[in-house]
C-alpha cells in the first residue's frame, strides 16, 4: 500500500517536474517586484497580450528582501528587472553596481513630479508612477470612537488619537523611510524627530510590513494609518470604509523600474519599461485596484473625479523640497535611530507620551508654572535624539552601519550593536524619567 | 552482525546529504556572527555585544517566556482532547483527532490574520463584548497574541505525541492504581501522566522549539522584541552591516539545541511505552450521563477555539468587506472565482514539493532509524543528532544559507543556478521536516522486536530482504504518520521558501496566500486560497489517518481478542 | 497485619463484551480465609471473572457479595481488594518504596505510618534491601514480591492473584507458590488465585472452581475434583483420565455398559443412554492373559501396545476394542516390563470408576 503510494507520488512528481522544466527560457522575463498581484497581474497580462510568446515571471519580494535577493544572487543573476517604489532601494543597488543603465524612448514625461526628479540623473532607474505618503483612516472606526478626521501630521500628535494610529518602520519599508525623512527634512532634525515621537506615542502598533498599515486600517485593528497613497486609494476602491488625504508636508516620489545588471533577457526588459511608460501602460495605473499617480500628465485625462493630479495641483508634494543626497547620507542611521527610539521602545514611548498627554489635559485651565515646567522637561526628555544632524550625516559614522565601505581606508570606530546599545540605554532612561516627571506634574494639579 | 556494506554506504550518503544541505549552508550564514564587522577578523565581540544589549536581553526573555507559555497553553488545550479520546469510548474520536491536527496545516501567518479579525482589540469577540457587556479582553495584545496564536497552531504536536503515549501505557498500570484506591485526577496526575511523560515531553519540546524559532507569527502581530524577529529584521534590512542578526541566529540555534538536548536527557531511560508481557493496550471506559455531557461540552469548546482561525478564514474568504464589525458586511463567491485560475499552479506546486519532501523524509528517516538502532556503525548516533538538529535551524537561516551556498553552482543541463531551481525548495522542505519523520520512524522501529528480524534472518532472508519484507511492513504505520506530519507541515511552510522561490511559477500555496494578502483587494482572495489549502491538505491528512487507524485497529483488535480470551 | 477475613459470594453472574458472552450464570461461595483458585483453559473466562470481582471491565449482571456487601456498582478504587497483576504492573517511574507506599498515600495515611507499614511489607517479602531501586532494576521474582507487598500493605479485604506465576521460570514458580501460600496462611487473607496450571491450583488452594467457556464446571477441593469430576471436561482437564465412551442399556433386566467398540460389562447405575466410563490410570491393574473379574471389579481385555518407563511408574498403553487406555503401575526394582503385544486383562475396581454423561 505504502509502496504503491510512494511510487505514485514519485512518478507524479517526475512528470509534473518535467512539465515545469520544459518552459523555454527564450520568451521570458523575470521581474523582481515589491508590488502586489493586483498590480503585477494587470501589467503582466497586458504586456503578454502585446508581446505574444513572452512569459512574464513576477517574483514578489518585499523591497528589502528583493534588494537582498539581488545582492545574494548577483554572481549568477537570473532576474531581468527590479520594479519597486522606494528610490533608496535603487540607490543601494546602483551603489552595489547591480543595475544596468538604460535610456528610455518615450516622450512627454516631465523632469520632476512635485519637487522630485522622476528619473535617476545617472540613468540607471526610471520613474513610472508617482506616489506620496498620506493619512488613511477607517470611517466606521472614527465614527464609533467619535474621532475627528486628521489632515496634517501634527493632527496625529493630538491626545485624542492615542492608541489609534499605525505605521510601518523605515527600516522595513523603503517608502516609510521616505515619509520619515520627508518630515525630518521639512521640519528639521530636532523638530522632525519630536513630531515623529509625538505621533509614535499615539501608535497602536508599528507594523513589520508596509502593507500591515492599510491592512490594519481596513480591518479596523486601528483607525488611522500613515500609508503611501495607492494603499489608501486602492483600499477605498476595493470597497473598504476608508479614506485618504495628503498632508501638506509630503513628498511625491517616483516609483521606479530598472534593468538588472547581466539581465538574461535585456531586450524584453527594455520593451517592458517602454510599455510601462507608454500611454497604454500609464492608463493601467488608474485601475481601481492599482491607483497610482501616472508620471505622464496626459494619462490624467481619463482619471476619475477628485483623483489627485500633482501636475495640476501644486499643493501636493510641494511643501518640502526633498534632498535625495541628504537622505542618502544618513539612510541607515535614520533607520537605526527610528528602530531604537520608536520601534523597539514603543511601549515605553507610549507610556511616556500618554503620561505627558494626561498631565497636559490636567493642566488645561490651570495655572501652575511648576507643573508646566515639569511637563516641558518631560517633553524634552522624550524628544531628545542621541545624535545631532551633523553627526547623522557624518560619513565615518555612517560607515559603521554600512555593509560595503566605499574605501577600505575609511576608519570605523565602534560597532552598530555597541552604538545602538548606548542609544537604547539613554532612550530607555529618558522615557522612564519623562513618565515619572509627567506623573509628578499631574499629581501637582 | 553480518556484513555491513549496505548500511555503511547508505549512512555515508545520508551524512553527505546532511552535510551539504544542512551543516554547510548554516555555517555559511552564521560564521558572520564570528567576524569583526570592521576588519572581518574572527572574534567573539559580537556575542559580548549581544549579552550586553538590554534590547537583546529583553528579546531573549520574551522569546523564552512566549515559548514556555505557549507550551503551557498548548498543554491545556491538548490534554483534555488526548485524555478523553484515548481513555473513553467517545463518538467521533477519529474526527476529534483529525480536527485537532488541522491547525498545523494552516500557515501560522494566515491563522494570525484570522485570529486578529476574531480576537483583536476591535475583532468580532471584543466588539460584541464591548457592545453588550462594556469590556474587552486583550487576547491579541503584544506577547499575549503571540502566545495565543502559537499555542493554537502548535498544540497538535502535544496532542499527537501525548495520544500515542497514552495509548501505549499498559492498561494494568492504571488498573493496579485503581485497585489501590486511586481515581480521577489523582490517578491521572500520579500514574497516567508520568507514564505518558516521554510522549508529552517530546511534544512539548517540539512546541517550545517551534515557537522559540518562529518568525511569521510575531512579525504578523508586529511584535519585534523577540529573538527570531530581531534576527530577521536585522538580516533583511537594506545594506546594513549589523552582524547581530547572525549572532541571534547562532543564539537561536544553540539555545534550541540546548533545549533539544535537555529534553532528550529528561527522557533518558524513561521509555515506558512498550507494552509489557501479559499487559494489554487500552481498554476504553464508558462515561456516565453527566460526565459525558461535561466532557463533550469541554471538547466542543476547545475545538471551537482551535478551529477559530479556520472559522475566521472561512468568513473572510466568503465575505465582501469585513471592517470594524463582528461579521462581514455581505457574502460572495467572487474571491474563489478570482483565485480559481491561479490556484491550480500553486496547488500542483505545493502537492509536488510537499509530496516529494515527505517521501524523501520517510526514506531518509527509515534509513537513519535503521542505521542508528539496528547496526553497530561508528558515529551512527550523529546521523540522528544532526538530522534532529535541523529543528533548531530557523527557516530564514537555511534559506539564506542555500542562496549563499548554491547560487554559484549551476545545475547540469539546465544552466541555471541551483539556488533558483525549484528542486532547492524541495530540498529545504525535506531538511526542515526530516526531524518529524525521523521521530515517527524511530518510534515505529523501536516497537518492532528484534526477534522478528532474527526469525526472518534465521529463515534465510538477507538483511535487505528482512528490512523490506519484515521491518518496513511493520513500521508502515509510523512511516505513514511521518509522511503525513511532514507533508502537512511542509505544505504550509513559508519561512525558508519565501527566500528560495525564484519565479512565480515555482511558488507554493503559502507563498501565493502571502502574496495575495499583501493587497487590499487580495485579502479575501488570499483567504479563499488559504481555505483551498486547508481543505486539500486536510483531506490528505484525514485519509492517511484513516489508513493508519485501520491498520492499527486491526492489530489492537487481534491483541484484544487474544487477551480477552485468556 | 490482617483484619477480619471476609467471604465472597458470587450470584448468577453474567458478563458480555458486546455480543460476546464470556461469563454465564456463575454462582459460587468462597469462605473467609480460604485460598480459592479459578482454574480453566485459555478463554474459559477465569481472568474476566477475577477482573469482575476487582471491578474492571464491563459491568456484570448478577451479584458479587464481599463480606455480604454487593460491590457490583462500586468502582475499583472503592472495593478495597488487593490485586496482583500478571504483568505485576509496577510503575516504572517510581522506586520500590514509592510503589508500595502508593496505596497508603491514596488512603491519606500519616507519613510516619506509611513508612512503618512499607518497611513491614518490604520485610515480609524480603525486599528491604531493594527499597530504593526502580522496577526495571529487579528480576522477575523480585518484581513479583514487590507487587505482592504493594498489594497487601493496604490490608485489602481480599487478595486477587491473576496468573501471578506465569512470568517466572519453573524453579522460581515452585518457590513462589509456596511463599504465597505461606503468606496467605499467615495473614488468613481470603485469596482468589487465577491459573491455567492445575498443579499450581492443587498445591496452593483449599478449594477451586473449574471454568470452561464461561460456565462454572465444578467447585471443590483439589482432591474431590480429581477423584470425582462431575463431567468429562473436568475429568480430562484435571490430570489423565481413561475414557471409554459407550452407553448403558438394559439386558435381561440388568443394566449393562456397552462401549462403542463392543466391550460389555454389567454396571448398576441409574438411568440409561450415552455414558462414558472414566477411571484414572493408577486405579487399575494389569493381568497377563484372560482373567475373569469378580463382582467388585470390571474386566477389560486388551493388548499392550506401548510401554513408557517413567521411573517411579511404568505407563502402559493397552488397546481395548478401539480405545487405547493408559495404565500406570508402580515400578518395583527387579520387575521387568510386560512386552508389547502381550494379551492382558485390565481389572478396575467398580468403586473407582465413574460413569459420566456424554
PDB file of N, CA and C in Angstrom, chain B residues 170-184 186-187 189-195 269-273 276-280 283 285 288 562-566, chain C residues 17 41-48 51 54 56-57 76-77 81-83 85-87 89-94 98-99 102-103 105-108 134 150-151 154 160 166-167:
ATOM      1  N   UNK B 170       0.499   0.636  29.497  1.00  0.00           N
ATOM      2  CA  UNK B 170      -0.088  -0.662  29.818  1.00  0.00           C
ATOM      3  C   UNK B 170      -1.330  -0.474  30.691  1.00  0.00           C
ATOM      4  N   UNK B 171      -2.388  -1.142  30.280  1.00  0.00           N
ATOM      5  CA  UNK B 171      -3.656  -0.994  30.985  1.00  0.00           C
ATOM      6  C   UNK B 171      -3.538  -1.347  32.464  1.00  0.00           C
ATOM      7  N   UNK B 172      -2.762  -2.386  32.741  1.00  0.00           N
ATOM      8  CA  UNK B 172      -2.708  -2.843  34.124  1.00  0.00           C
ATOM      9  C   UNK B 172      -2.027  -1.817  35.033  1.00  0.00           C
ATOM     10  N   UNK B 173      -1.218  -0.929  34.439  1.00  0.00           N
ATOM     11  CA  UNK B 173      -0.584   0.124  35.229  1.00  0.00           C
ATOM     12  C   UNK B 173      -1.652   0.988  35.891  1.00  0.00           C
ATOM     13  N   UNK B 174      -2.666   1.291  35.108  1.00  0.00           N
ATOM     14  CA  UNK B 174      -3.740   2.122  35.619  1.00  0.00           C
ATOM     15  C   UNK B 174      -4.642   1.331  36.541  1.00  0.00           C
ATOM     16  N   UNK B 175      -4.909   0.085  36.114  1.00  0.00           N
ATOM     17  CA  UNK B 175      -5.831  -0.717  36.905  1.00  0.00           C
ATOM     18  C   UNK B 175      -5.266  -1.000  38.287  1.00  0.00           C
ATOM     19  N   UNK B 176      -3.960  -1.224  38.346  1.00  0.00           N
ATOM     20  CA  UNK B 176      -3.409  -1.536  39.658  1.00  0.00           C
ATOM     21  C   UNK B 176      -3.521  -0.324  40.572  1.00  0.00           C
ATOM     22  N   UNK B 177      -3.410   0.876  39.980  1.00  0.00           N
ATOM     23  CA  UNK B 177      -3.551   2.073  40.808  1.00  0.00           C
ATOM     24  C   UNK B 177      -4.993   2.232  41.272  1.00  0.00           C
ATOM     25  N   UNK B 178      -5.928   1.928  40.382  1.00  0.00           N
ATOM     26  CA  UNK B 178      -7.339   1.999  40.777  1.00  0.00           C
ATOM     27  C   UNK B 178      -7.604   0.996  41.874  1.00  0.00           C
ATOM     28  N   UNK B 179      -7.021  -0.173  41.709  1.00  0.00           N
ATOM     29  CA  UNK B 179      -7.188  -1.229  42.686  1.00  0.00           C
ATOM     30  C   UNK B 179      -6.684  -0.791  44.059  1.00  0.00           C
ATOM     31  N   UNK B 180      -5.653   0.075  44.044  1.00  0.00           N
ATOM     32  CA  UNK B 180      -5.101   0.531  45.317  1.00  0.00           C
ATOM     33  C   UNK B 180      -5.768   1.809  45.794  1.00  0.00           C
ATOM     34  N   UNK B 181      -6.832   2.200  45.117  1.00  0.00           N
ATOM     35  CA  UNK B 181      -7.630   3.296  45.657  1.00  0.00           C
ATOM     36  C   UNK B 181      -7.513   4.613  44.930  1.00  0.00           C
ATOM     37  N   UNK B 182      -6.744   4.680  43.828  1.00  0.00           N
ATOM     38  CA  UNK B 182      -6.603   5.955  43.129  1.00  0.00           C
ATOM     39  C   UNK B 182      -7.665   6.076  42.058  1.00  0.00           C
ATOM     40  N   UNK B 183      -8.136   7.297  41.843  1.00  0.00           N
ATOM     41  CA  UNK B 183      -9.121   7.500  40.786  1.00  0.00           C
ATOM     42  C   UNK B 183      -9.059   8.952  40.338  1.00  0.00           C
ATOM     43  N   UNK B 184      -9.744   9.217  39.242  1.00  0.00           N
ATOM     44  CA  UNK B 184      -9.914  10.596  38.771  1.00  0.00           C
ATOM     45  C   UNK B 184      -8.607  11.321  38.542  1.00  0.00           C
ATOM     46  N   UNK B 186      -6.316  12.278  40.589  1.00  0.00           N
ATOM     47  CA  UNK B 186      -5.124  11.759  41.278  1.00  0.00           C
ATOM     48  C   UNK B 186      -4.496  10.615  40.470  1.00  0.00           C
ATOM     49  N   UNK B 187      -5.356   9.776  39.953  1.00  0.00           N
ATOM     50  CA  UNK B 187      -4.871   8.672  39.122  1.00  0.00           C
ATOM     51  C   UNK B 187      -4.117   9.241  37.924  1.00  0.00           C
ATOM     52  N   UNK B 189      -2.753  12.253  37.590  1.00  0.00           N
ATOM     53  CA  UNK B 189      -1.563  13.012  37.963  1.00  0.00           C
ATOM     54  C   UNK B 189      -0.430  12.089  38.429  1.00  0.00           C
ATOM     55  N   UNK B 190      -0.782  11.043  39.170  1.00  0.00           N
ATOM     56  CA  UNK B 190       0.276  10.225  39.771  1.00  0.00           C
ATOM     57  C   UNK B 190       0.737   9.081  38.869  1.00  0.00           C
ATOM     58  N   UNK B 191      -0.154   8.551  38.057  1.00  0.00           N
ATOM     59  CA  UNK B 191       0.206   7.367  37.278  1.00  0.00           C
ATOM     60  C   UNK B 191       0.167   7.633  35.770  1.00  0.00           C
ATOM     61  N   UNK B 192      -1.006   8.040  35.280  1.00  0.00           N
ATOM     62  CA  UNK B 192      -1.166   8.120  33.829  1.00  0.00           C
ATOM     63  C   UNK B 192      -0.213   9.140  33.218  1.00  0.00           C
ATOM     64  N   UNK B 193      -0.225  10.345  33.773  1.00  0.00           N
ATOM     65  CA  UNK B 193       0.585  11.391  33.173  1.00  0.00           C
ATOM     66  C   UNK B 193       2.090  11.094  33.253  1.00  0.00           C
ATOM     67  N   UNK B 194       2.588  10.667  34.444  1.00  0.00           N
ATOM     68  CA  UNK B 194       4.027  10.330  34.489  1.00  0.00           C
ATOM     69  C   UNK B 194       4.399   9.265  33.464  1.00  0.00           C
ATOM     70  N   UNK B 195       3.499   8.286  33.249  1.00  0.00           N
ATOM     71  CA  UNK B 195       3.825   7.223  32.306  1.00  0.00           C
ATOM     72  C   UNK B 195       3.793   7.730  30.866  1.00  0.00           C
ATOM     73  N   UNK B 269      16.179   6.759  29.616  1.00  0.00           N
ATOM     74  CA  UNK B 269      15.800   5.654  30.488  1.00  0.00           C
ATOM     75  C   UNK B 269      14.367   5.724  30.950  1.00  0.00           C
ATOM     76  N   UNK B 270      13.548   6.518  30.257  1.00  0.00           N
ATOM     77  CA  UNK B 270      12.162   6.640  30.710  1.00  0.00           C
ATOM     78  C   UNK B 270      11.204   6.186  29.632  1.00  0.00           C
ATOM     79  N   UNK B 271      11.646   5.265  28.816  1.00  0.00           N
ATOM     80  CA  UNK B 271      10.721   4.835  27.783  1.00  0.00           C
ATOM     81  C   UNK B 271       9.843   3.730  28.325  1.00  0.00           C
ATOM     82  N   UNK B 272       8.674   4.118  28.833  1.00  0.00           N
ATOM     83  CA  UNK B 272       7.785   3.131  29.437  1.00  0.00           C
ATOM     84  C   UNK B 272       6.789   2.594  28.439  1.00  0.00           C
ATOM     85  N   UNK B 273       6.910   3.084  27.198  1.00  0.00           N
ATOM     86  CA  UNK B 273       5.764   2.922  26.317  1.00  0.00           C
ATOM     87  C   UNK B 273       5.551   1.487  25.849  1.00  0.00           C
ATOM     88  N   UNK B 276       4.153  -4.385  28.177  1.00  0.00           N
ATOM     89  CA  UNK B 276       4.803  -5.489  28.859  1.00  0.00           C
ATOM     90  C   UNK B 276       4.046  -6.768  28.586  1.00  0.00           C
ATOM     91  N   UNK B 277       4.752  -7.841  28.782  1.00  0.00           N
ATOM     92  CA  UNK B 277       4.126  -9.133  28.547  1.00  0.00           C
ATOM     93  C   UNK B 277       2.950  -9.305  29.498  1.00  0.00           C
ATOM     94  N   UNK B 278       1.864  -9.770  28.950  1.00  0.00           N
ATOM     95  CA  UNK B 278       0.719 -10.035  29.795  1.00  0.00           C
ATOM     96  C   UNK B 278      -0.133  -8.821  30.038  1.00  0.00           C
ATOM     97  N   UNK B 279       0.375  -7.657  29.694  1.00  0.00           N
ATOM     98  CA  UNK B 279      -0.448  -6.469  29.848  1.00  0.00           C
ATOM     99  C   UNK B 279      -1.329  -6.358  28.636  1.00  0.00           C
ATOM    100  N   UNK B 280      -1.768  -5.161  28.371  1.00  0.00           N
ATOM    101  CA  UNK B 280      -2.587  -5.014  27.188  1.00  0.00           C
ATOM    102  C   UNK B 280      -2.745  -3.562  26.867  1.00  0.00           C
ATOM    103  N   UNK B 283      -8.114  -0.271  27.365  1.00  0.00           N
ATOM    104  CA  UNK B 283      -9.498  -0.660  27.280  1.00  0.00           C
ATOM    105  C   UNK B 283     -10.253   0.624  27.551  1.00  0.00           C
ATOM    106  N   UNK B 285     -13.084   3.170  28.568  1.00  0.00           N
ATOM    107  CA  UNK B 285     -14.173   3.150  29.535  1.00  0.00           C
ATOM    108  C   UNK B 285     -15.363   3.929  28.996  1.00  0.00           C
ATOM    109  N   UNK B 288     -20.294   8.278  32.174  1.00  0.00           N
ATOM    110  CA  UNK B 288     -21.703   8.286  32.586  1.00  0.00           C
ATOM    111  C   UNK B 288     -22.353   9.600  32.199  1.00  0.00           C
ATOM    112  N   UNK B 562      -6.930 -11.828  21.666  1.00  0.00           N
ATOM    113  CA  UNK B 562      -6.005 -12.764  22.285  1.00  0.00           C
ATOM    114  C   UNK B 562      -6.055 -12.622  23.794  1.00  0.00           C
ATOM    115  N   UNK B 563      -6.285 -11.401  24.235  1.00  0.00           N
ATOM    116  CA  UNK B 563      -6.190 -11.164  25.643  1.00  0.00           C
ATOM    117  C   UNK B 563      -7.470 -11.461  26.389  1.00  0.00           C
ATOM    118  N   UNK B 564      -8.564 -11.053  25.800  1.00  0.00           N
ATOM    119  CA  UNK B 564      -9.837 -11.299  26.457  1.00  0.00           C
ATOM    120  C   UNK B 564     -10.028 -12.788  26.672  1.00  0.00           C
ATOM    121  N   UNK B 565      -9.422 -13.531  25.786  1.00  0.00           N
ATOM    122  CA  UNK B 565      -9.629 -14.955  25.770  1.00  0.00           C
ATOM    123  C   UNK B 565      -8.890 -15.635  26.916  1.00  0.00           C
ATOM    124  N   UNK B 566      -7.807 -15.091  27.385  1.00  0.00           N
ATOM    125  CA  UNK B 566      -7.049 -15.732  28.462  1.00  0.00           C
ATOM    126  C   UNK B 566      -7.765 -15.628  29.783  1.00  0.00           C
TER     127      UNK B 566
ATOM    128  N   UNK C  17     -18.831  -9.027  26.471  1.00  0.00           N
ATOM    129  CA  UNK C  17     -18.156  -7.956  25.729  1.00  0.00           C
ATOM    130  C   UNK C  17     -18.960  -7.770  24.456  1.00  0.00           C
ATOM    131  N   UNK C  41      -8.887 -23.458  31.100  1.00  0.00           N
ATOM    132  CA  UNK C  41      -8.003 -23.224  29.960  1.00  0.00           C
ATOM    133  C   UNK C  41      -8.152 -21.788  29.454  1.00  0.00           C
ATOM    134  N   UNK C  42      -7.323 -21.405  28.461  1.00  0.00           N
ATOM    135  CA  UNK C  42      -7.432 -20.081  27.859  1.00  0.00           C
ATOM    136  C   UNK C  42      -8.834 -19.864  27.327  1.00  0.00           C
ATOM    137  N   UNK C  43      -9.385 -18.720  27.600  1.00  0.00           N
ATOM    138  CA  UNK C  43     -10.698 -18.407  27.055  1.00  0.00           C
ATOM    139  C   UNK C  43     -11.839 -18.908  27.904  1.00  0.00           C
ATOM    140  N   UNK C  44     -11.534 -19.484  29.061  1.00  0.00           N
ATOM    141  CA  UNK C  44     -12.603 -20.040  29.882  1.00  0.00           C
ATOM    142  C   UNK C  44     -13.367 -18.952  30.622  1.00  0.00           C
ATOM    143  N   UNK C  45     -12.739 -17.741  30.763  1.00  0.00           N
ATOM    144  CA  UNK C  45     -13.415 -16.647  31.458  1.00  0.00           C
ATOM    145  C   UNK C  45     -12.907 -16.451  32.875  1.00  0.00           C
ATOM    146  N   UNK C  46     -11.860 -17.202  33.267  1.00  0.00           N
ATOM    147  CA  UNK C  46     -11.411 -17.123  34.655  1.00  0.00           C
ATOM    148  C   UNK C  46     -10.830 -15.749  35.001  1.00  0.00           C
ATOM    149  N   UNK C  47     -10.042 -15.180  34.039  1.00  0.00           N
ATOM    150  CA  UNK C  47      -9.484 -13.852  34.302  1.00  0.00           C
ATOM    151  C   UNK C  47     -10.578 -12.794  34.314  1.00  0.00           C
ATOM    152  N   UNK C  48     -11.512 -12.947  33.413  1.00  0.00           N
ATOM    153  CA  UNK C  48     -12.622 -11.993  33.358  1.00  0.00           C
ATOM    154  C   UNK C  48     -13.405 -12.021  34.661  1.00  0.00           C
ATOM    155  N   UNK C  51     -11.418 -10.202  37.236  1.00  0.00           N
ATOM    156  CA  UNK C  51     -11.450  -8.758  36.990  1.00  0.00           C
ATOM    157  C   UNK C  51     -12.820  -8.184  37.354  1.00  0.00           C
ATOM    158  N   UNK C  54     -12.753  -7.606  40.920  1.00  0.00           N
ATOM    159  CA  UNK C  54     -11.955  -6.420  41.249  1.00  0.00           C
ATOM    160  C   UNK C  54     -12.623  -5.139  40.762  1.00  0.00           C
ATOM    161  N   UNK C  56     -13.044  -4.378  37.267  1.00  0.00           N
ATOM    162  CA  UNK C  56     -12.581  -3.977  35.943  1.00  0.00           C
ATOM    163  C   UNK C  56     -13.431  -4.630  34.861  1.00  0.00           C
ATOM    164  N   UNK C  57     -13.490  -3.943  33.734  1.00  0.00           N
ATOM    165  CA  UNK C  57     -14.254  -4.481  32.615  1.00  0.00           C
ATOM    166  C   UNK C  57     -15.700  -4.012  32.676  1.00  0.00           C
ATOM    167  N   UNK C  76     -13.580   0.359  41.096  1.00  0.00           N
ATOM    168  CA  UNK C  76     -12.476  -0.459  41.618  1.00  0.00           C
ATOM    169  C   UNK C  76     -11.819   0.154  42.853  1.00  0.00           C
ATOM    170  N   UNK C  77     -11.694   1.515  42.824  1.00  0.00           N
ATOM    171  CA  UNK C  77     -10.936   2.136  43.910  1.00  0.00           C
ATOM    172  C   UNK C  77     -11.711   2.195  45.217  1.00  0.00           C
ATOM    173  N   UNK C  81      -9.943  -4.230  47.468  1.00  0.00           N
ATOM    174  CA  UNK C  81      -9.478  -5.577  47.169  1.00  0.00           C
ATOM    175  C   UNK C  81      -8.066  -5.442  46.617  1.00  0.00           C
ATOM    176  N   UNK C  82      -7.180  -6.315  47.044  1.00  0.00           N
ATOM    177  CA  UNK C  82      -5.812  -6.203  46.545  1.00  0.00           C
ATOM    178  C   UNK C  82      -5.636  -7.125  45.351  1.00  0.00           C
ATOM    179  N   UNK C  83      -5.148  -6.550  44.252  1.00  0.00           N
ATOM    180  CA  UNK C  83      -4.971  -7.402  43.074  1.00  0.00           C
ATOM    181  C   UNK C  83      -3.513  -7.377  42.642  1.00  0.00           C
ATOM    182  N   UNK C  85      -1.224  -8.193  39.467  1.00  0.00           N
ATOM    183  CA  UNK C  85      -1.445  -8.407  38.042  1.00  0.00           C
ATOM    184  C   UNK C  85      -0.426  -9.375  37.460  1.00  0.00           C
ATOM    185  N   UNK C  86      -0.845 -10.003  36.399  1.00  0.00           N
ATOM    186  CA  UNK C  86       0.037 -10.949  35.721  1.00  0.00           C
ATOM    187  C   UNK C  86       1.362 -10.285  35.353  1.00  0.00           C
ATOM    188  N   UNK C  87       1.264  -9.009  34.860  1.00  0.00           N
ATOM    189  CA  UNK C  87       2.484  -8.296  34.457  1.00  0.00           C
ATOM    190  C   UNK C  87       3.121  -7.579  35.634  1.00  0.00           C
ATOM    191  N   UNK C  89       2.587  -4.962  36.853  1.00  0.00           N
ATOM    192  CA  UNK C  89       2.161  -3.571  36.738  1.00  0.00           C
ATOM    193  C   UNK C  89       2.845  -2.670  37.755  1.00  0.00           C
ATOM    194  N   UNK C  90       4.131  -2.879  37.942  1.00  0.00           N
ATOM    195  CA  UNK C  90       4.871  -1.957  38.811  1.00  0.00           C
ATOM    196  C   UNK C  90       5.111  -0.682  38.017  1.00  0.00           C
ATOM    197  N   UNK C  91       4.934   0.458  38.660  1.00  0.00           N
ATOM    198  CA  UNK C  91       5.092   1.712  37.931  1.00  0.00           C
ATOM    199  C   UNK C  91       6.563   2.040  37.743  1.00  0.00           C
ATOM    200  N   UNK C  92       6.993   2.130  36.508  1.00  0.00           N
ATOM    201  CA  UNK C  92       8.423   2.281  36.252  1.00  0.00           C
ATOM    202  C   UNK C  92       8.972   3.630  36.713  1.00  0.00           C
ATOM    203  N   UNK C  93       8.089   4.608  36.900  1.00  0.00           N
ATOM    204  CA  UNK C  93       8.609   5.914  37.289  1.00  0.00           C
ATOM    205  C   UNK C  93       8.723   6.069  38.795  1.00  0.00           C
ATOM    206  N   UNK C  94       8.449   4.991  39.543  1.00  0.00           N
ATOM    207  CA  UNK C  94       8.561   5.075  40.995  1.00  0.00           C
ATOM    208  C   UNK C  94       9.533   4.009  41.494  1.00  0.00           C
ATOM    209  N   UNK C  98       8.247   3.710  46.716  1.00  0.00           N
ATOM    210  CA  UNK C  98       7.123   4.554  46.303  1.00  0.00           C
ATOM    211  C   UNK C  98       5.975   3.697  45.779  1.00  0.00           C
ATOM    212  N   UNK C  99       6.333   2.632  45.064  1.00  0.00           N
ATOM    213  CA  UNK C  99       5.310   1.733  44.571  1.00  0.00           C
ATOM    214  C   UNK C  99       4.494   1.173  45.724  1.00  0.00           C
ATOM    215  N   UNK C 102       2.220   3.653  47.558  1.00  0.00           N
ATOM    216  CA  UNK C 102       1.170   4.318  46.769  1.00  0.00           C
ATOM    217  C   UNK C 102      -0.233   4.181  47.365  1.00  0.00           C
ATOM    218  N   UNK C 103      -0.625   2.931  47.631  1.00  0.00           N
ATOM    219  CA  UNK C 103      -1.980   2.698  48.118  1.00  0.00           C
ATOM    220  C   UNK C 103      -2.220   3.367  49.458  1.00  0.00           C
ATOM    221  N   UNK C 105      -0.713   6.061  50.495  1.00  0.00           N
ATOM    222  CA  UNK C 105      -0.812   7.500  50.248  1.00  0.00           C
ATOM    223  C   UNK C 105      -2.210   7.856  49.746  1.00  0.00           C
ATOM    224  N   UNK C 106      -2.737   6.966  48.893  1.00  0.00           N
ATOM    225  CA  UNK C 106      -4.086   7.222  48.404  1.00  0.00           C
ATOM    226  C   UNK C 106      -5.091   7.194  49.547  1.00  0.00           C
ATOM    227  N   UNK C 107      -4.771   6.466  50.586  1.00  0.00           N
ATOM    228  CA  UNK C 107      -5.669   6.416  51.741  1.00  0.00           C
ATOM    229  C   UNK C 107      -5.353   7.527  52.726  1.00  0.00           C
ATOM    230  N   UNK C 108      -4.483   8.420  52.343  1.00  0.00           N
ATOM    231  CA  UNK C 108      -4.150   9.623  53.120  1.00  0.00           C
ATOM    232  C   UNK C 108      -3.686   9.298  54.537  1.00  0.00           C
ATOM    233  N   UNK C 134      14.535   0.900  41.149  1.00  0.00           N
ATOM    234  CA  UNK C 134      13.415   1.029  40.209  1.00  0.00           C
ATOM    235  C   UNK C 134      13.016  -0.365  39.743  1.00  0.00           C
ATOM    236  N   UNK C 150       3.070  -4.518  47.579  1.00  0.00           N
ATOM    237  CA  UNK C 150       2.303  -3.316  47.284  1.00  0.00           C
ATOM    238  C   UNK C 150       0.809  -3.563  47.513  1.00  0.00           C
ATOM    239  N   UNK C 151       0.413  -4.806  47.240  1.00  0.00           N
ATOM    240  CA  UNK C 151      -1.000  -5.118  47.353  1.00  0.00           C
ATOM    241  C   UNK C 151      -1.405  -5.356  48.808  1.00  0.00           C
ATOM    242  N   UNK C 154      -1.855  -2.495  51.915  1.00  0.00           N
ATOM    243  CA  UNK C 154      -3.061  -1.710  52.186  1.00  0.00           C
ATOM    244  C   UNK C 154      -4.097  -2.516  52.966  1.00  0.00           C
ATOM    245  N   UNK C 160      -6.417 -10.793  45.275  1.00  0.00           N
ATOM    246  CA  UNK C 160      -6.721 -11.370  43.962  1.00  0.00           C
ATOM    247  C   UNK C 160      -5.421 -11.531  43.194  1.00  0.00           C
ATOM    248  N   UNK C 166       3.008 -16.863  36.094  1.00  0.00           N
ATOM    249  CA  UNK C 166       3.217 -17.268  34.698  1.00  0.00           C
ATOM    250  C   UNK C 166       4.455 -16.636  34.079  1.00  0.00           C
ATOM    251  N   UNK C 167       4.928 -15.529  34.632  1.00  0.00           N
ATOM    252  CA  UNK C 167       6.111 -14.911  34.049  1.00  0.00           C
ATOM    253  C   UNK C 167       7.411 -15.344  34.718  1.00  0.00           C
TER     254      UNK C 167
END
